[in-house]
Coordinates of C-alpha atoms and ligand atoms in Angstrom, one line a residue:
M1 CA 33.3 -30.5 -1.5
E2 CA 30.7 -28.8 -3.4
R3 CA 29.9 -25.4 -3.2
T4 CA 26.6 -24.7 -2.2
R5 CA 25.8 -20.9 -2.8
Q6 CA 23.0 -19.5 -0.2
P7 CA 21.8 -16.1 -0.9
T8 CA 19.5 -14.0 1.0
V9 CA 16.2 -13.9 -0.7
G10 CA 14.0 -11.6 0.4
I11 CA 10.1 -10.8 -1.2
I12 CA 8.1 -7.9 -3.2
E13 CA 4.9 -8.1 -2.5
I14 CA 2.4 -6.6 -3.1
I15 CA -1.9 -6.0 -2.1
C16 CA -4.1 -3.7 -4.7
G17 CA -7.2 -2.7 -5.2
P18 CA -9.9 -0.4 -4.2
M19 CA -10.8 1.7 -2.3
F20 CA -12.3 0.1 0.6
S21 CA -11.2 -3.1 -1.0
G22 CA -9.3 -3.9 2.5
K23 CA -5.5 -3.3 1.6
T24 CA -4.6 -2.0 4.7
E25 CA -6.5 -4.3 6.5
E26 CA -4.8 -7.6 4.6
L27 CA -1.5 -5.4 5.2
I28 CA -1.8 -4.2 9.0
K29 CA -1.9 -8.7 9.1
R30 CA 0.4 -9.9 6.9
L31 CA 2.6 -7.1 9.2
T32 CA 1.2 -8.4 12.7
R33 CA 2.1 -11.3 12.4
S34 CA 5.5 -10.6 11.2
K35 CA 6.3 -8.8 14.6
I36 CA 4.2 -11.9 15.9
A37 CA 6.7 -13.8 14.5
K38 CA 9.8 -12.0 16.2
K39 CA 11.2 -10.7 12.9
N40 CA 12.2 -7.2 13.1
T41 CA 9.1 -5.8 11.2
V42 CA 8.9 -1.3 10.3
V43 CA 5.2 0.2 8.5
F44 CA 5.6 3.7 6.7
K45 CA 3.4 5.7 4.8
P46 CA 3.1 8.6 2.9
I47 CA 2.6 11.9 5.2
I48 CA -0.1 13.4 2.8
D49 CA -2.0 10.3 4.4
K50 CA -3.7 11.6 7.9
R51 CA -7.4 10.8 7.7
F52 CA -7.3 7.9 11.0
D53 CA -4.2 8.7 12.8
E54 CA -0.7 10.8 12.7
I55 CA 0.9 8.2 13.7
Q56 CA -0.6 4.8 13.1
V57 CA -1.8 3.0 9.8
V58 CA -6.0 3.0 10.1
S59 CA -8.3 0.2 8.4
H60 CA -12.3 1.6 6.9
S61 CA -12.8 -1.2 9.2
D62 CA -10.2 0.4 12.0
Q63 CA -8.1 -1.8 13.0
K64 CA -4.7 0.0 13.6
I65 CA -0.6 -1.0 13.4
V66 CA 2.1 1.2 14.3
S67 CA 3.6 3.4 11.4
I68 CA 6.1 6.0 10.6
P69 CA 5.2 8.9 8.5
V70 CA 7.4 9.8 5.4
K71 CA 7.8 12.4 2.7
D72 CA 9.4 9.9 0.0
T73 CA 11.4 6.9 -0.7
D74 CA 14.5 8.9 1.0
A75 CA 13.7 8.7 4.2
I76 CA 12.7 5.3 4.4
K77 CA 16.0 5.2 3.3
S78 CA 17.8 6.8 5.6
Y79 CA 15.0 5.4 8.4
L80 CA 16.3 2.3 7.4
Q81 CA 19.7 2.9 7.4
N82 CA 19.5 4.4 11.5
T83 CA 18.1 1.6 13.1
E84 CA 21.1 0.1 15.5
K85 CA 19.4 -3.4 14.7
P86 CA 18.8 -4.3 10.9
I87 CA 14.8 -4.3 9.3
E88 CA 13.7 -7.7 8.3
V89 CA 10.6 -6.6 6.7
I90 CA 8.9 -3.2 5.9
G91 CA 6.1 -2.6 4.9
I92 CA 4.7 0.5 3.2
D93 CA 0.4 2.1 2.9
E94 CA -0.8 4.1 0.5
A95 CA 2.5 3.3 -2.6
Q96 CA 0.7 5.1 -5.1
F97 CA 2.0 8.5 -4.0
F98 CA 5.3 8.0 -4.0
D99 CA 7.5 8.1 -6.8
N100 CA 8.7 5.4 -9.5
S101 CA 12.7 6.0 -7.4
I102 CA 10.0 3.5 -4.9
V103 CA 10.6 1.0 -7.1
Q104 CA 14.5 0.7 -7.5
F105 CA 14.4 0.8 -3.5
V106 CA 12.8 -2.1 -2.9
E107 CA 13.9 -4.3 -5.6
Q108 CA 17.2 -3.4 -3.8
L109 CA 15.9 -4.2 -0.4
A110 CA 14.7 -7.8 -1.6
N111 CA 18.0 -8.6 -2.9
S112 CA 19.5 -8.2 0.3
G113 CA 16.3 -10.2 1.8
L114 CA 14.5 -8.2 3.4
R115 CA 10.6 -8.8 3.1
V116 CA 8.3 -5.7 1.4
V117 CA 5.2 -6.0 1.6
L118 CA 3.0 -2.8 -0.3
S119 CA -0.6 -2.1 -0.4
G120 CA -2.1 0.7 -2.9
L121 CA -4.3 1.4 -5.4
D122 CA -3.7 0.3 -9.1
Q123 CA -6.4 2.5 -10.2
D124 CA -7.3 6.0 -9.9
F125 CA -10.8 7.7 -9.9
E126 CA -10.9 7.8 -13.6
G127 CA -9.4 4.0 -13.6
K128 CA -6.1 5.2 -14.8
P129 CA -2.8 3.6 -13.6
F130 CA -2.1 5.6 -10.5
G131 CA 1.8 6.8 -9.6
P132 CA 3.9 3.7 -9.2
M133 CA 2.0 1.0 -9.2
P134 CA 2.0 -0.6 -12.3
L135 CA 5.8 -0.5 -12.1
L136 CA 5.5 -2.7 -8.8
L137 CA 3.0 -4.7 -9.5
A138 CA 5.7 -5.5 -13.0
A139 CA 8.4 -5.8 -10.3
A140 CA 6.4 -7.8 -7.2
D141 CA 7.3 -11.7 -6.0
V142 CA 3.6 -12.1 -5.4
V143 CA 0.5 -10.1 -6.4
T144 CA -3.1 -10.2 -4.5
K145 CA -5.5 -7.5 -6.0
Q146 CA -8.4 -7.5 -4.0
Y147 CA -12.2 -6.1 -4.4
A148 CA -14.1 -3.9 -2.2
I149 CA -18.5 -4.8 -2.3
C150 CA -20.3 -2.9 -5.1
I151 CA -22.6 0.3 -3.5
I152 CA -24.8 -0.3 -6.0
C153 CA -24.6 -3.8 -6.9
G154 CA -23.6 -5.7 -4.1
A155 CA -21.1 -7.3 -6.9
P156 CA -16.8 -7.3 -6.4
A157 CA -16.2 -4.0 -7.0
S158 CA -12.7 -2.7 -9.5
K159 CA -13.0 0.6 -9.2
S160 CA -13.1 3.7 -6.9
H161 CA -15.7 6.0 -8.0
R162 CA -15.1 10.1 -6.7
V163 CA -18.9 10.6 -5.8
N164 CA -19.0 15.0 -6.1
L165 CA -16.1 15.6 -9.3
D166 CA -16.6 19.5 -8.4
I167 CA -15.1 19.3 -5.5
D168 CA -11.9 18.3 -7.0
N169 CA -9.9 16.6 -10.0
N170 CA -6.6 16.4 -9.2
Q171 CA -5.5 12.2 -9.1
I172 CA -4.5 12.8 -5.5
L173 CA -7.4 13.9 -3.2
V174 CA -7.3 12.0 0.2
G175 CA -11.0 11.3 2.3
G176 CA -13.3 8.2 2.4
M177 CA -16.9 7.5 1.8
E178 CA -17.4 11.5 2.0
I179 CA -15.1 11.3 -1.5
Y180 CA -15.2 8.0 -2.6
E181 CA -17.5 5.6 -3.4
A182 CA -16.5 1.1 -4.6
R183 CA -17.9 0.4 -8.1
C184 CA -17.7 -2.8 -10.0
R185 CA -17.1 -1.8 -14.0
A186 CA -21.3 -2.1 -15.0
C187 CA -22.2 0.4 -12.2
L188 CA -19.5 3.3 -13.3
Q189 CA -21.4 4.2 -15.7
F190 CA -24.5 5.6 -13.5
Ligands
ADP201 P1 -8.7 -0.4 1.7 O1 -6.8 -0.3 2.2 O2 -8.7 -1.1 0.5 O3 -9.2 0.7 1.5 P2 -9.2 -1.2 4.5 O4 -8.7 -2.4 4.6 O5 -9.5 0.6 4.8 O6 -9.6 -0.6 2.8 O7 -10.8 -1.0 4.4 C1 -11.7 -2.2 4.5 C2 -13.0 -2.5 5.1 O8 -13.8 -1.6 5.3 C3 -14.0 -3.7 5.4 O9 -13.4 -4.9 5.9 C4 -15.3 -3.3 5.5 O10 -15.3 -2.7 6.6 C5 -15.0 -2.2 4.7 N1 -16.0 -1.2 4.2 C6 -16.6 -0.4 4.2 N2 -17.1 -0.3 2.4 C7 -17.0 -1.3 1.9 C8 -17.1 -2.0 0.5 N3 -17.9 -0.6 -0.4 N4 -16.8 -2.8 0.0 C9 -16.2 -3.4 1.3 N5 -15.6 -3.0 2.6 C10 -16.4 -1.8 3.1
MG202 MG1 -6.4 1.3 2.8
ZN203 ZN1 -21.9 -2.6 -9.8

């Protein structure tokens, strides 16, 4: 008899782009549909991001999904180890805030059959690669790059401009429209 290999195939999907490009909306959409498909689904977000809600992931357009706030990659690991029913699909919002250990971890999850959907900023406010995102993008099976609308000219925007550099110069400064503007490459010069 012919031997057939039937590996359990998982996948790593990344949604990237600047602020306001609809990354969180897209993550919520995919994970909501996964729940409709009765997949055991869980969403994580870094504890640092408490902009809209302590527990839920919330988009700038006020769409919401329940999430587990976590300190780091290990916290996701222990959550998954302690669930009664095995998790089939996981979402991670604001993936840029995790450290590089997230890369190997999501690879392991996908290799063991899970669908992992991550969303995050590919660039920081200076246009530099943000946290583990370059490595995650390299490891991903499917990458979706989204664009916001440039608030100066209305073109597709790929940059997150920090409005007031006097506030703070650190790479990590969680905020919304009071701190960041979506800008296209040309309008970043102004
Ligand atoms: P992200 O997670 O990428 O920051 P969200 O999914 O939270 O984005 O929010 C996307 C929503 O933000 C859009 O659907 C729109 O309602 C709103 N929005 C506000 N400013 C902009 C902008 N400059 N360009 C596009 N969408 C914007
Ligand atoms: Mg977001
Ligand atoms: Zn522009």
